[in-house]
Coordinates of C-alpha atoms in Angstrom, one line a residue:
M1 CA -9.5 2.2 22.5
L2 CA -5.9 1.3 22.2
D3 CA -3.3 3.9 21.1
I4 CA -2.5 3.4 17.5
K5 CA 1.1 4.0 18.4
I6 CA 1.1 0.9 20.6
V7 CA -0.4 -1.2 17.8
R8 CA 2.0 0.2 15.3
N9 CA 5.1 0.0 17.4
D10 CA 4.5 -3.4 19.1
P11 CA 1.8 -5.4 17.1
D12 CA 3.1 -8.8 18.6
R13 CA 2.4 -7.5 22.1
V14 CA -1.2 -6.5 21.2
K15 CA -1.8 -9.8 19.5
A16 CA -0.4 -11.7 22.4
A17 CA -2.5 -9.6 24.8
V18 CA -5.7 -10.5 22.9
R19 CA -4.8 -14.1 22.6
K20 CA -4.4 -14.0 26.5
R21 CA -8.1 -13.2 26.5
N22 CA -8.8 -16.3 24.6
K23 CA -9.5 -14.4 21.4
N24 CA -7.5 -14.3 18.1
M25 CA -7.5 -10.9 16.3
D26 CA -4.3 -11.2 14.4
K27 CA -6.2 -10.6 11.1
Q28 CA -7.9 -7.4 12.4
I29 CA -4.5 -6.1 14.0
D30 CA -2.7 -6.7 10.7
E31 CA -5.5 -4.9 8.9
V32 CA -5.1 -1.9 11.1
L33 CA -1.4 -1.7 10.4
Q34 CA -2.1 -2.0 6.7
I35 CA -4.6 0.8 6.9
D36 CA -2.2 2.8 9.1
E37 CA 0.5 2.5 6.5
Q38 CA -1.8 3.6 3.7
R39 CA -3.2 6.5 5.7
R40 CA 0.3 7.8 6.7
A41 CA 1.5 7.6 3.1
L42 CA -1.5 9.6 2.1
N43 CA -1.0 12.1 4.8
T44 CA 2.7 12.6 3.6
K45 CA 1.4 13.1 0.1
T46 CA -1.2 15.6 1.2
D47 CA 1.4 17.5 3.3
N48 CA 3.7 17.8 0.3
L49 CA 0.9 19.1 -1.8
K50 CA -0.1 21.7 0.7
A51 CA 3.5 22.8 1.0
E52 CA 3.4 23.1 -2.7
Q53 CA 0.2 24.9 -2.5
N54 CA 1.5 27.4 0.1
K55 CA 4.6 28.1 -1.9
A56 CA 2.5 28.8 -5.0
S57 CA 0.1 31.0 -3.1
K58 CA 3.0 33.1 -1.8
M59 CA 4.1 33.8 -5.4
I60 CA 0.9 35.4 -6.5
P61 CA 1.3 38.8 -4.8
S62 CA 4.8 39.3 -6.2
Y63 CA 3.7 38.3 -9.6
K64 CA 0.7 40.8 -9.6
K65 CA 3.2 43.5 -8.3
E66 CA 5.5 42.8 -11.1
G67 CA 2.5 42.6 -13.6
K68 CA 3.1 39.0 -14.5
D69 CA 0.3 36.7 -15.6
V70 CA -0.9 34.6 -12.7
T71 CA -3.1 32.2 -14.8
E72 CA -0.8 29.3 -14.8
I73 CA -0.3 29.5 -11.1
M74 CA -4.0 29.8 -10.4
D75 CA -4.6 26.7 -12.6
K76 CA -2.0 24.9 -10.7
L77 CA -3.6 25.8 -7.4
R78 CA -7.0 24.6 -8.5
T79 CA -5.4 21.2 -9.6
V80 CA -3.5 20.9 -6.3
S81 CA -6.7 21.8 -4.3
D82 CA -8.7 19.2 -6.1
E83 CA -6.0 16.6 -5.4
I84 CA -5.9 17.5 -1.8
S85 CA -9.7 17.2 -1.6
V86 CA -9.7 13.7 -3.0
L87 CA -6.9 12.6 -0.7
D88 CA -8.6 14.1 2.3
R89 CA -11.6 12.0 1.5
E90 CA -9.5 8.9 1.1
I91 CA -7.8 9.5 4.4
A92 CA -11.2 10.2 6.1
E93 CA -12.5 6.8 4.9
L94 CA -9.3 5.0 6.0
E95 CA -9.4 6.7 9.5
E96 CA -13.1 5.7 9.9
K97 CA -12.3 2.1 8.9
Q98 CA -9.3 2.0 11.2
K99 CA -11.3 3.4 14.0
I100 CA -14.2 0.8 13.6
I101 CA -11.5 -2.1 13.8
L102 CA -9.7 -0.4 16.8
L103 CA -13.1 -0.1 18.7
S104 CA -13.5 -3.8 18.4
I105 CA -10.0 -4.7 20.0
P106 CA -10.2 -5.2 23.8
N107 CA -7.9 -3.5 26.2
I108 CA -4.5 -5.0 27.1
P109 CA -4.6 -6.9 30.3
H110 CA -2.2 -5.5 33.0
E111 CA 0.9 -7.6 33.7
S112 CA -0.5 -8.7 37.1
V113 CA -3.6 -10.3 35.5
P114 CA -3.3 -14.0 35.6
E115 CA -3.6 -16.4 32.7
G116 CA -6.9 -18.2 32.6
K117 CA -9.8 -19.2 30.4
D118 CA -12.9 -18.3 32.5
D119 CA -14.1 -17.7 36.1
E120 CA -12.8 -21.0 37.2
D121 CA -9.3 -19.7 36.7
N122 CA -9.8 -16.6 38.9
T123 CA -7.5 -16.0 41.8
E124 CA -9.0 -15.6 45.3
I125 CA -7.2 -12.7 47.1
R126 CA -9.0 -12.7 50.5
R127 CA -12.1 -13.8 52.4
I128 CA -13.7 -11.6 55.0
G129 CA -16.3 -13.0 57.6
T130 CA -17.4 -16.5 58.2
P131 CA -20.6 -17.9 56.5
R132 CA -23.3 -18.5 59.1
E133 CA -24.1 -22.1 60.0
F134 CA -27.9 -22.6 60.0
P135 CA -29.6 -25.2 62.3
Y136 CA -32.1 -25.7 59.5
E137 CA -32.0 -25.6 55.7
P138 CA -31.7 -21.9 54.7
K139 CA -34.4 -20.8 52.2
A140 CA -33.6 -19.0 49.0
H141 CA -34.3 -15.2 48.8
W142 CA -37.1 -15.7 46.3
D143 CA -39.0 -17.9 48.8
I144 CA -38.3 -15.6 51.7
G145 CA -39.5 -12.6 49.8
T146 CA -42.7 -14.3 48.6
N147 CA -43.5 -15.7 52.0
L148 CA -43.0 -12.3 53.6
G149 CA -45.1 -10.7 50.9
I150 CA -42.3 -8.2 50.1
L151 CA -41.3 -9.5 46.6
D152 CA -43.8 -10.2 44.0
F153 CA -42.4 -12.0 40.9
E154 CA -45.7 -13.1 39.4
R155 CA -47.1 -9.7 39.0
G156 CA -43.8 -8.4 37.7
V157 CA -44.1 -10.9 35.0
K158 CA -47.7 -10.1 34.4
V159 CA -47.0 -6.3 34.1
T160 CA -43.8 -6.4 32.1
G161 CA -42.2 -9.8 31.6
K162 CA -39.6 -12.3 32.9
R163 CA -36.8 -10.7 35.1
F164 CA -39.0 -7.9 36.4
T165 CA -40.1 -7.7 40.1
F166 CA -42.3 -5.7 42.3
Y167 CA -40.9 -4.8 45.8
K168 CA -43.6 -4.2 48.2
G169 CA -43.9 -2.7 51.8
L170 CA -40.8 -3.3 53.9
G171 CA -39.2 -4.9 50.8
A172 CA -39.5 -1.6 49.0
R173 CA -38.2 0.2 52.1
L174 CA -35.3 -2.2 52.4
E175 CA -34.2 -1.5 48.9
R176 CA -34.5 2.3 49.5
S177 CA -32.6 1.9 52.8
V178 CA -29.8 0.2 51.1
I179 CA -29.5 2.8 48.5
N180 CA -29.5 5.6 51.1
F181 CA -27.0 3.8 53.3
F182 CA -24.6 3.3 50.2
L183 CA -24.9 6.8 49.1
N184 CA -24.4 8.3 52.6
T185 CA -21.4 6.2 53.2
H186 CA -19.7 7.0 50.0
T187 CA -20.3 10.8 50.2
S188 CA -18.9 10.7 53.8
R189 CA -15.6 9.2 52.3
G190 CA -15.1 11.9 49.7
Y191 CA -17.3 10.9 46.8
T192 CA -19.5 13.5 45.0
E193 CA -23.1 12.3 44.6
M194 CA -24.6 12.3 41.1
L195 CA -28.1 11.7 39.8
T196 CA -27.8 11.1 36.1
P197 CA -30.0 10.6 33.1
L198 CA -31.2 7.1 32.6
M199 CA -30.5 7.3 28.9
A200 CA -27.4 7.9 27.1
N201 CA -26.7 8.4 23.4
K202 CA -24.6 6.4 21.0
D203 CA -21.4 8.5 21.6
S204 CA -21.6 8.0 25.3
M205 CA -22.1 4.3 24.9
T206 CA -19.2 4.1 22.6
G207 CA -17.1 6.2 25.0
T208 CA -17.3 3.7 27.8
G209 CA -17.1 0.6 25.5
Q210 CA -20.7 -0.7 25.5
L211 CA -20.8 0.1 21.7
P212 CA -20.4 -1.3 19.2
K213 CA -19.5 -4.7 20.8
F214 CA -22.5 -5.1 23.3
A215 CA -25.4 -3.6 21.3
D216 CA -27.4 -6.8 21.8
D217 CA -27.2 -6.5 25.6
M218 CA -28.7 -3.1 25.7
F219 CA -32.2 -1.7 25.3
K220 CA -32.4 0.9 22.5
I221 CA -35.1 3.5 22.3
E222 CA -36.9 3.2 19.0
N223 CA -36.4 6.0 16.4
T224 CA -33.6 7.7 18.5
D225 CA -29.9 7.1 19.1
Y226 CA -30.7 6.8 22.8
Y227 CA -30.1 3.6 25.0
M228 CA -31.3 2.8 28.5
I229 CA -28.2 2.8 30.6
P230 CA -26.9 -0.5 31.7
T231 CA -24.9 1.2 34.6
A232 CA -24.5 4.7 35.9
E233 CA -20.7 4.3 34.8
V234 CA -21.9 5.3 31.3
P235 CA -23.3 8.9 32.1
V236 CA -20.9 9.5 35.0
T237 CA -17.8 8.6 32.9
N238 CA -19.2 10.6 29.9
Y239 CA -19.9 13.6 32.1
H240 CA -16.3 14.7 31.3
R241 CA -16.3 13.5 27.7
E242 CA -14.2 15.7 25.4
E243 CA -12.9 17.8 28.4
I244 CA -9.5 18.5 29.7
L245 CA -9.5 18.2 33.6
D246 CA -7.4 20.1 36.0
G247 CA -4.7 17.6 37.0
N248 CA -4.3 19.4 40.3
K249 CA -7.8 18.3 41.3
L250 CA -7.4 14.7 40.5
P251 CA -8.6 12.2 41.6
E252 CA -12.2 13.2 40.8
K253 CA -14.5 10.7 42.7
Y254 CA -18.2 10.3 42.0
C255 CA -20.9 8.0 43.3
A256 CA -24.3 7.6 41.5
Y257 CA -27.5 5.6 42.2
S258 CA -29.4 4.6 39.1
A259 CA -31.7 2.0 37.8
C260 CA -29.9 -0.1 35.3
F261 CA -31.3 -1.8 32.2
R262 CA -29.8 -4.8 30.6
A263 CA -31.1 -7.2 27.9
E264 CA -28.9 -10.0 29.3
A265 CA -28.7 -11.5 25.8
G266 CA -25.9 -13.8 26.7
S267 CA -27.4 -15.2 30.0
A268 CA -30.2 -17.4 28.9
G269 CA -31.0 -19.9 31.7
R270 CA -28.7 -18.3 34.2
D271 CA -30.2 -17.2 37.6
T272 CA -33.7 -17.3 36.2
R273 CA -35.2 -17.2 39.8
G274 CA -35.1 -14.3 42.2
I275 CA -33.4 -10.9 41.9
I276 CA -29.8 -11.9 41.1
R277 CA -30.2 -11.3 37.3
Q278 CA -32.9 -8.8 36.2
H279 CA -33.5 -6.7 33.1
Q280 CA -34.1 -3.8 35.5
F281 CA -32.2 -3.4 38.7
N282 CA -30.8 -0.7 41.1
K283 CA -27.1 0.0 41.7
V284 CA -24.8 2.6 43.2
E285 CA -21.8 3.1 41.0
L286 CA -18.3 4.5 41.9
V287 CA -16.3 6.3 39.2
K288 CA -12.8 7.8 39.5
F289 CA -10.8 9.9 37.1
V290 CA -7.2 9.7 38.1
T291 CA -3.6 10.3 36.9
P292 CA -1.8 7.3 35.2
E293 CA 0.8 7.2 38.0
T294 CA -1.8 6.6 40.7
S295 CA -4.4 4.5 39.0
Y296 CA -3.5 1.1 40.5
D297 CA -3.3 2.5 44.0
E298 CA -6.6 4.1 43.4
L299 CA -8.0 0.7 42.2
E300 CA -7.1 -0.8 45.6
K301 CA -8.8 2.1 47.3
L302 CA -11.9 1.8 45.2
T303 CA -12.1 -1.9 46.0
A304 CA -11.7 -1.2 49.7
D305 CA -14.5 1.4 49.5
A306 CA -16.9 -1.3 48.1
E307 CA -15.8 -3.8 50.6
Y308 CA -16.4 -1.5 53.5
L309 CA -20.1 -1.6 52.8
L310 CA -20.3 -5.4 53.1
Q311 CA -18.2 -5.1 56.3
Q312 CA -20.7 -2.6 57.8
L313 CA -23.5 -5.0 56.7
G314 CA -21.9 -7.9 58.4
L315 CA -22.1 -10.0 55.1
P316 CA -19.4 -12.6 54.4
Y317 CA -17.6 -12.0 51.2
R318 CA -14.5 -12.8 49.2
V319 CA -12.5 -10.8 46.6
V320 CA -11.1 -12.5 43.5
K321 CA -8.8 -11.1 40.8
L322 CA -10.1 -11.9 37.4
C323 CA -8.0 -13.9 35.0
A324 CA -7.5 -12.6 31.4
G325 CA -10.1 -14.9 30.0
D326 CA -12.9 -13.6 32.4
L327 CA -11.8 -9.9 32.1
G328 CA -14.3 -7.3 30.8
F329 CA -13.8 -5.9 27.2
S330 CA -12.5 -2.5 28.4
S331 CA -10.7 -3.5 31.6
A332 CA -7.0 -3.8 32.1
K333 CA -7.5 -5.3 35.7
T334 CA -10.6 -6.2 37.7
Y335 CA -11.4 -7.4 41.1
D336 CA -14.8 -9.0 41.8
I337 CA -16.2 -8.9 45.2
E338 CA -18.6 -11.8 45.8
V339 CA -21.1 -12.1 48.7
W340 CA -21.9 -15.4 50.3
M341 CA -25.4 -16.7 49.5
P342 CA -26.4 -19.5 51.7
S343 CA -29.2 -21.1 49.4
Y344 CA -26.5 -21.1 46.5
E345 CA -23.9 -22.4 48.9
K346 CA -21.3 -20.2 47.2
Y347 CA -20.2 -16.7 46.7
V348 CA -22.0 -14.6 44.1
E349 CA -20.6 -11.4 42.4
I350 CA -21.9 -8.2 44.0
S351 CA -19.4 -5.8 42.6
S352 CA -16.7 -5.4 39.8
C353 CA -13.9 -3.0 40.5
S354 CA -11.9 -2.2 37.4
N355 CA -9.1 0.0 36.1
F356 CA -9.5 0.8 32.3
E357 CA -6.3 2.8 32.2
D358 CA -6.6 5.2 29.3
Y359 CA -8.8 2.9 27.2
Q360 CA -12.2 4.6 27.9
A361 CA -10.6 8.0 28.1
R362 CA -9.1 7.6 24.6
R363 CA -12.5 6.7 23.2
A364 CA -14.2 9.5 25.1
G365 CA -11.5 12.2 24.8
I366 CA -11.0 12.8 28.5
R367 CA -7.6 14.4 29.2
F368 CA -6.0 16.3 32.1
K369 CA -3.1 18.7 32.5
N370 CA -1.4 20.4 35.5
G371 CA -0.9 23.7 34.1
P372 CA -1.5 25.9 31.0
K373 CA 1.8 25.2 29.4
E374 CA 1.7 21.4 29.9
K375 CA 0.6 19.1 27.1
A376 CA -2.7 17.3 27.9
K377 CA -2.7 13.6 28.6
F378 CA -5.3 11.0 28.9
V379 CA -6.7 10.2 32.4
H380 CA -7.1 6.8 33.7
T381 CA -10.7 5.8 34.5
L382 CA -11.9 3.4 37.1
N383 CA -15.3 2.2 38.2
G384 CA -16.8 -0.3 40.5
S385 CA -20.3 -1.2 41.9
G386 CA -20.6 0.2 45.3
L387 CA -22.8 -2.0 45.4
A388 CA -25.4 -3.8 43.4
V389 CA -28.5 -3.0 45.4
G390 CA -30.8 -6.0 44.5
R391 CA -28.1 -8.5 45.2
T392 CA -27.4 -6.8 48.5
V393 CA -31.1 -7.2 49.4
A394 CA -30.9 -10.8 48.3
A395 CA -27.9 -11.5 50.4
I396 CA -29.5 -9.7 53.4
L397 CA -32.7 -11.9 53.2
E398 CA -30.6 -15.0 53.0
N399 CA -27.9 -14.3 55.6
Y400 CA -30.3 -12.7 58.2
Q401 CA -33.1 -15.0 57.8
N402 CA -34.5 -16.6 61.1
G403 CA -36.2 -19.9 61.7
D404 CA -39.7 -18.3 62.0
G405 CA -39.5 -16.9 58.6
S406 CA -38.5 -13.3 59.7
I407 CA -35.5 -11.2 58.8
T408 CA -33.4 -9.5 61.2
V409 CA -32.4 -6.0 59.9
P410 CA -28.6 -5.4 59.8
Q411 CA -27.7 -2.8 62.6
V412 CA -26.5 -0.2 60.2
L413 CA -29.8 -0.2 58.3
K414 CA -32.1 0.0 61.3
P415 CA -32.1 3.9 61.3
Y416 CA -33.2 3.8 57.8
M417 CA -35.7 1.0 58.1
G418 CA -37.3 2.1 61.5
V419 CA -37.8 -1.6 62.4
D420 CA -35.6 -4.3 63.8
E421 CA -37.2 -7.1 61.9
I422 CA -39.2 -7.9 58.8
K423 CA -41.8 -10.3 60.1
P424 CA -44.4 -12.6 58.2
A425 CA -47.8 -11.1 57.8
K426 CA -50.2 -12.5 60.5

């Protein structure tokens, strides 16, 4: 959520920032300013009445001591108290109305974010690794997985529905191996491992920006205010909700494996085959709580930590900087890491690494201070996939496929897998 002071002091900047995202929220921003003016006027009126109330209250002891009648003062106090109660209700209503609008306004893009409408306008930063040249036409991961008997899409549909998949045998072991490799690597590099709840409440979803805007993209548990988490970012970020952190211990770095659940309401017809876009998938998430002064350096480090996994796996990838039109709702700046998929003949997103600045922290009430006498300030939050597990498995199947239908296990995964190859059943 944006700081109301920024909206109040520089509304043109906020309007321009939203338009940079290919949205026009001038009307909503003007409404926020109008509400803010009304609210501040009522606050001033309430403060004056409370001062009047305090002054009258202080007169009562001396009146009684002097034997004077306090009936008139008491009547005045009751009248003032009633006026204050009415004003407090009006202020609360205005604050709630203002909050709802502020929650709908996206974050302001960082100055380094390029102009652009969609992913076609993203800026490539670097490419690492060279895509393999096959002496034959490479198969898609869904065909590879089916032929090897390690992915079962038909029974996933039968048991649950579209975009659900069974992993079987060495396919299940490969998924588990990738998860363990990711977690072991991140913890060896200073991240604290977390195992989180797979459900989060409405306040948590609001804190990280999923609500109210993306309600249709989530699975809600009937008759509760619980939602299945779309990413471990939600529970891990909200782990420190309404807390004041010790600034001397920042950055706090967490990694968390979780299943993720997404309705994918806006992705009809996209990636309908395979395991690239599922309603349920596994992911290892990286989350950082940092000081404002260090947050963009920490974003570079976070991105490098996610990239390191692909380097270790020997998978070709590229890093792109998202343009304003493709930027996530809560993000001020994002790098996408895209892995090469031979059957697609293109790079496919496998991680998004974002700096939210204080946008999430302001919604979730996460602050820090360096000492007891220092005023608490909002932290900056960052997160990134480290990495999407299913997409990593898909990339391994496609990039490490052999002409006989087998898959060579990447060197770093062999200790986890216990085999050098995944071979077709005889």
